[in-house]
Short mmCIF file of C-alpha atoms in Angstrom, two decimals:
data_model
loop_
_atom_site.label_atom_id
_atom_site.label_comp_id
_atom_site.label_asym_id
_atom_site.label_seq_id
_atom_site.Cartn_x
_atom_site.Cartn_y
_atom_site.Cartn_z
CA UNK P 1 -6.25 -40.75 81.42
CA UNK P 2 -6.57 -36.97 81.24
CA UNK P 3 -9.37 -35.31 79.54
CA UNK P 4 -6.81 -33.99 76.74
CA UNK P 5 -6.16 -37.80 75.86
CA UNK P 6 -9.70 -38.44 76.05
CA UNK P 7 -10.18 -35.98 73.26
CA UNK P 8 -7.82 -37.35 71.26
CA UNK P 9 -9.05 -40.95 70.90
CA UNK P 10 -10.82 -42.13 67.83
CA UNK P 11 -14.08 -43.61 68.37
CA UNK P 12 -14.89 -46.93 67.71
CA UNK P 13 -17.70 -46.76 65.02
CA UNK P 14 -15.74 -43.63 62.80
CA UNK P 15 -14.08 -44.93 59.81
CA UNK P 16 -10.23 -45.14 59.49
CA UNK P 17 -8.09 -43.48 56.57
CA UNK P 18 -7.64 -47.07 55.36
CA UNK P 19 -11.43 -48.08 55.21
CA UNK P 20 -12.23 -50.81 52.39
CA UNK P 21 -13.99 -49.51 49.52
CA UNK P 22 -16.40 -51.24 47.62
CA UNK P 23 -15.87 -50.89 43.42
CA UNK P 24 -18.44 -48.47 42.04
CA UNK P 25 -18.85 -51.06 39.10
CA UNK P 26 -22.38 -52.89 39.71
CA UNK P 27 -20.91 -56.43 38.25
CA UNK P 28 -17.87 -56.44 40.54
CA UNK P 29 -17.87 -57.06 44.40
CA UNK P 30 -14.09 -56.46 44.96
CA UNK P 31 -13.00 -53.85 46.71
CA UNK P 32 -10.98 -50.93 45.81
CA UNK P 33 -7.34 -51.05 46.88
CA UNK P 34 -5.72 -47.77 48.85
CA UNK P 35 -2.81 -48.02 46.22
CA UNK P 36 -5.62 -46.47 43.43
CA UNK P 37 -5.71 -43.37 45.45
CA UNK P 38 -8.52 -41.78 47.68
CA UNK P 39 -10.46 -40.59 44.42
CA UNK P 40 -10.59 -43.79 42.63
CA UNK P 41 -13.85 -45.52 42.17
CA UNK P 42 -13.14 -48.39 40.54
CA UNK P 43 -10.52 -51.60 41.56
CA UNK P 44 -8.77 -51.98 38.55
CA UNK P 45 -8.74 -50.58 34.80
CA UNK P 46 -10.98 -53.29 33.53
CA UNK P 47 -13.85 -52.38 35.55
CA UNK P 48 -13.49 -48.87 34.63
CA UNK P 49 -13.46 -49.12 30.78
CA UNK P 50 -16.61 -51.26 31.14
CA UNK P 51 -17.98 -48.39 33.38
CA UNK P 52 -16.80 -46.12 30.57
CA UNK P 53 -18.11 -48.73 27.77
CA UNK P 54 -22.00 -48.95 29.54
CA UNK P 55 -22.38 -44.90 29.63
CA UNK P 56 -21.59 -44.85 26.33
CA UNK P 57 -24.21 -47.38 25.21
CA UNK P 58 -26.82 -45.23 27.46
CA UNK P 59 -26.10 -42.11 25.70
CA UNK P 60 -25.62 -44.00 22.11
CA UNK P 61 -29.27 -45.03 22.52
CA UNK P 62 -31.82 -43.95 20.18
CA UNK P 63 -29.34 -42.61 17.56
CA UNK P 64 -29.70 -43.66 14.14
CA UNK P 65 -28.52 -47.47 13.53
CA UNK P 66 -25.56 -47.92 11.62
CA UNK P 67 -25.58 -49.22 7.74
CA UNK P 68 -23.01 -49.95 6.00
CA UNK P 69 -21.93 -47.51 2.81
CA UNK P 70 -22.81 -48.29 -0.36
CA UNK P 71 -20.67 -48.47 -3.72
CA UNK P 72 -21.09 -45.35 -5.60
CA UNK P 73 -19.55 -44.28 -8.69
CA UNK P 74 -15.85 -42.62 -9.28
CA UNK P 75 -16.31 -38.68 -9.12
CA UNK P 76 -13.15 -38.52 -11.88
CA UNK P 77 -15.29 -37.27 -15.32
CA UNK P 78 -15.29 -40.07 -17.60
CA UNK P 79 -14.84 -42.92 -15.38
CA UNK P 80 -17.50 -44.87 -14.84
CA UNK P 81 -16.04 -47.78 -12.27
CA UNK P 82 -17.50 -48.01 -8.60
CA UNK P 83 -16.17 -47.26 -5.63
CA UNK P 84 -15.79 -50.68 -3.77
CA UNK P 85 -13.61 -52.81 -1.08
CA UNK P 86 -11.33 -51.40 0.92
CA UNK P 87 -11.35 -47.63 -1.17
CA UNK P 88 -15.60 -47.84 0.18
CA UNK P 89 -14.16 -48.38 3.63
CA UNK P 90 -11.96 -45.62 3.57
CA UNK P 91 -14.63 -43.39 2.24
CA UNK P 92 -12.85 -42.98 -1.10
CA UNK P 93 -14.11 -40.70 -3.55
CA UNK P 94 -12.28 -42.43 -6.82
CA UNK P 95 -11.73 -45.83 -7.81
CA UNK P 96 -8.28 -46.21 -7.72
CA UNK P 97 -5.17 -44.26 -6.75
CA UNK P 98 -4.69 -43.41 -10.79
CA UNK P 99 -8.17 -42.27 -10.52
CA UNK P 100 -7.18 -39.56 -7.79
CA UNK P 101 -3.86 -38.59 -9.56
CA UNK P 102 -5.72 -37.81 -12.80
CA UNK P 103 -8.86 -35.65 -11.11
CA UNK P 104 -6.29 -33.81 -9.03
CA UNK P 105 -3.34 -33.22 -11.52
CA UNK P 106 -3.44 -30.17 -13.83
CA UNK P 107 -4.08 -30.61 -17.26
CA UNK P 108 -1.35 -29.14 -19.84
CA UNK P 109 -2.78 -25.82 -21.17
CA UNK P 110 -3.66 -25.60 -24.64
CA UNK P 111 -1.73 -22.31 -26.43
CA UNK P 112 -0.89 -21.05 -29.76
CA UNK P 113 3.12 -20.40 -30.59
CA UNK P 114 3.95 -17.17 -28.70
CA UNK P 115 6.33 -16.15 -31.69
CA UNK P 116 4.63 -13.12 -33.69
CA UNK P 117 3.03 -14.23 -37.01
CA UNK P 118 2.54 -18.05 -35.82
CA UNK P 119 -0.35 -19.34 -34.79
CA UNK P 120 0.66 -23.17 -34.37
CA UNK P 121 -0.64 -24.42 -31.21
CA UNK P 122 2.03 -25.66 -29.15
CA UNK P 123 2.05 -29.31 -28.39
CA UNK P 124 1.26 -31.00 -25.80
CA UNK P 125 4.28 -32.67 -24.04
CA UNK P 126 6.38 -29.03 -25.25
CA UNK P 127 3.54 -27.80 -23.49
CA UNK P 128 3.34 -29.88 -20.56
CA UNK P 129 7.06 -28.86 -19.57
CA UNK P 130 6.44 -24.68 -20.04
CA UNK P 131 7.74 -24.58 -23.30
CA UNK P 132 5.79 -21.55 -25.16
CA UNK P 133 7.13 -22.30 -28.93
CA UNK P 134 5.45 -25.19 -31.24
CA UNK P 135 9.15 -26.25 -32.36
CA UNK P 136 12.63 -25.31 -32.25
CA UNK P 137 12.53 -23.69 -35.22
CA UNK P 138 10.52 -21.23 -34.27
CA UNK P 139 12.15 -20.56 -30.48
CA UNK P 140 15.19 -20.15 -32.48
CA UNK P 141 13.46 -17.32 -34.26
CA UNK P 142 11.92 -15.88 -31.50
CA UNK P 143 15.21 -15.64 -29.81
CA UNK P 144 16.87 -14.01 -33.05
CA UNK P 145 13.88 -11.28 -33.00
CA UNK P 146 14.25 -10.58 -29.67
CA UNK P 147 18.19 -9.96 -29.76
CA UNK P 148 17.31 -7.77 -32.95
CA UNK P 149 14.51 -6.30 -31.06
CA UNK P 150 17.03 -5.56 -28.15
CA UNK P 151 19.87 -4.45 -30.33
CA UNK P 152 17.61 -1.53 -32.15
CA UNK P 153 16.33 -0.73 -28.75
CA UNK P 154 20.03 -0.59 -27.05
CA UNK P 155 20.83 1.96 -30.33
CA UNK P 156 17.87 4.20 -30.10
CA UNK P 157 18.70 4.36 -26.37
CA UNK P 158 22.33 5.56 -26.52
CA UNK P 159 21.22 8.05 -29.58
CA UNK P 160 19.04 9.31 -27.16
CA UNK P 161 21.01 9.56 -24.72
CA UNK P 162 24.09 11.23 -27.06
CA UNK P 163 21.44 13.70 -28.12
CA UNK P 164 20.64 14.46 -24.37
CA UNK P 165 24.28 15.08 -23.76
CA UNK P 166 24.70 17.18 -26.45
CA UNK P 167 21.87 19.53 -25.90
CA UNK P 168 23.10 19.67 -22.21
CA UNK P 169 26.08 21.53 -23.71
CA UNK P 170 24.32 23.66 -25.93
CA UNK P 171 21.58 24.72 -23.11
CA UNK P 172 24.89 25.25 -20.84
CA UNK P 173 26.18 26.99 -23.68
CA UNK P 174 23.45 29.03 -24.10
CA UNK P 175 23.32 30.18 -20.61
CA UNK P 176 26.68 31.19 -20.76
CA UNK P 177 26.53 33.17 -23.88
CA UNK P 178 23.41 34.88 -22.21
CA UNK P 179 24.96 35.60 -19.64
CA UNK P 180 27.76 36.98 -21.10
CA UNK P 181 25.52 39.38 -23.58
CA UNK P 182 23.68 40.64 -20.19
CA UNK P 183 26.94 41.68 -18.80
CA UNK P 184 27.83 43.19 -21.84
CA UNK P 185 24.71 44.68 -22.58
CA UNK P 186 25.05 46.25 -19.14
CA UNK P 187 28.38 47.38 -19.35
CA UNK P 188 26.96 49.53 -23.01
CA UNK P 189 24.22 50.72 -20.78
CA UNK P 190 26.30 52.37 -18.62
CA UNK P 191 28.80 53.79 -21.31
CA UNK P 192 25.73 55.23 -22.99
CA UNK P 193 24.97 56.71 -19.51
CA UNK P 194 28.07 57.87 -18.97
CA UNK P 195 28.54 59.24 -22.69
CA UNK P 196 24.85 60.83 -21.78
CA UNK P 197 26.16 62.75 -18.96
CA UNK P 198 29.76 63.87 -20.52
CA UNK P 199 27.35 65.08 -23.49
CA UNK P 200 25.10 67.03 -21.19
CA UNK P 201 27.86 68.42 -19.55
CA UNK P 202 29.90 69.34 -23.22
CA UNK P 203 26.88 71.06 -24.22
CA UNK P 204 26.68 73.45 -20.85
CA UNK P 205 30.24 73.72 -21.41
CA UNK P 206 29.68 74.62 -25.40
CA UNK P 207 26.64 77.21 -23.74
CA UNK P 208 29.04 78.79 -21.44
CA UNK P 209 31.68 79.15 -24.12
CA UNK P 210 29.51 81.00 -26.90
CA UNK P 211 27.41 83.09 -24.36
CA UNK P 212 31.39 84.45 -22.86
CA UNK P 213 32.10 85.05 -26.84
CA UNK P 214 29.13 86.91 -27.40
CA UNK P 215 29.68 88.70 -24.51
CA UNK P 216 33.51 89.80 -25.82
CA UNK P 217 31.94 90.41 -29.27
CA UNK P 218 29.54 92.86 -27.54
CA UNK P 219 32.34 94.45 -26.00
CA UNK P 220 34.82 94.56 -29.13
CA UNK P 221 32.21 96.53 -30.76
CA UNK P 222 31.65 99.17 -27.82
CA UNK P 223 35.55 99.10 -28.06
CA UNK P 224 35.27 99.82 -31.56
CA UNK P 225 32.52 101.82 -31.74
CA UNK P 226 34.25 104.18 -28.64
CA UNK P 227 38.07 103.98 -30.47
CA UNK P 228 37.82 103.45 -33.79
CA UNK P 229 37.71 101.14 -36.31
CA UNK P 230 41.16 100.29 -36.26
CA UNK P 231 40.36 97.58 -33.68
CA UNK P 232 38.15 95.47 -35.74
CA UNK P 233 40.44 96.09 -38.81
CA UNK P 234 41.82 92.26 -38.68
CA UNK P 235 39.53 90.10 -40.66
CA UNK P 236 39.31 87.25 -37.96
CA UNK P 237 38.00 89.66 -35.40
CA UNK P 238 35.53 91.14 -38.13
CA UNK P 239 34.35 87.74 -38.65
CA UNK P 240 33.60 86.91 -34.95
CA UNK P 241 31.85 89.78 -34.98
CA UNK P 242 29.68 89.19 -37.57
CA UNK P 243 29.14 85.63 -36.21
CA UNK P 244 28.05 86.64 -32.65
CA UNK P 245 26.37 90.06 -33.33
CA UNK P 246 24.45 89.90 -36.48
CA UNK P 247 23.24 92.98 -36.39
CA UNK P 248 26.37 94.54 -36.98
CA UNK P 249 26.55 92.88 -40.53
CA UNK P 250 25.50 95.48 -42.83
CA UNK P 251 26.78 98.03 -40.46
CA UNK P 252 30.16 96.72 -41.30
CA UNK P 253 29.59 96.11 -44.83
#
């Protein structure tokens, strides 16, 4: 045999992968099967929930000792039945299952009419199912207000409304006859200008003209006063004379 098959071999005192395992449960001396697995320490369920079972007493110990619970009395107000029997082992708070519905279920509330100017508290099973009126009667009327109610409201809204659509016009209106008395307004301001400036200009026209009659009035009378009177006998000339050169008046006279 070579020394690399030497190596190899298994010695005789090692363990094999199959070994027999004793159970790790003090009370049994079987042995634990390979079929459990490598990790298992126990040969079979039974020894391990008794395993489980003993740890559990060792770390139960020294905890308070169990008593039994006592009857006590329904928490529901106004009942004054225990708690007993099977409801105590379940760790009931009420006596019975009519107990539990009436603590937990919601009382009906307690309300006046809501209809304006009654103040009849509604009953309790009208009450119980939302109703808000103490009869028909007066649901009837509270329906009739409230259509009335709505009708004025549905009036006062469209008169508001018509009276928003008419002053809509008249601002728009407005705005237009504004605007049409700015344009006009405008349109006098510059015919006033305009009637300004042919005005100014009239009156340097209306200077011009008497200052060039003055002038031939001035000459007229050298005329005359160099040739005679015959040229100033017409009476129109005499007057323009006397108009433009008043100091000729009582010259002439």
């Amino acid at each position: 045999m070579s020394g690399m098959e030497r190596g190899m071999e298994i010695p005789a005192e090692s363990p094999s992968v199959d070994a027999v395992r004793r159970c790790a449960n003090p009370d049994c001396e079987k042995a634990v099967s390979p079929a459990r697995g490598p990790r298992a320490k126990y040969c079979s369920r039974t020894c391990t929930n008794r395993a489980a079972a003993r740890s559990h007493r060792s770390r139960a110990r020294g905890r308070r000792a169990w008593a039994p619970p006592c009857p006590h009395s329904c928490e529901r107000p106004g009942c004054d039945r225990l708690v007993d029997g099977e409801r105590l082992r379940r760790r009931a708070k009420f006596c019975s299952s009519e107990c539990e519905r009436m603590a937990h279920s919601r009382p009906a509330p307690v309300h006046a009419c809501a209809r304006v100017g009654c103040g009849v508290a509604v009953p309790v099973e009208r009450a119980r199912h939302g109703g808000r009126y103490c009869s028909d009667q007066c649901a009837r009327l509270a329906r009739r207000e409230r259509s009335t109610a709505h009708s004025k409201r549905s009036r006062a809204l469209a008169r508001q409304r018509s009276a928003a659509r008419r002053d809509r016009a008249l601002a728009s209106r407005l705005e237009a006859l504004s605007a049409d008395a700015t344009a006009r307004i405008k349109q006098l301001e510059a015919g006033t200008a305009a009637i300004a400036r042919e005005k100014a200009e009239l009156e340097e026209i209306a200077l011009g003209h008497e200052a060039a009659a003055r002038d031939l009035a001035g000459w007229l009378w050298q005329l005359a006063c160099a040739y005679g009177d015959q040229i100033v006998a017409h009476e129109r000339v005499r007057m323009i004379l006397t108009h433009y050169l008043p100091e000729i008046r009582g010259h002439g006279a």
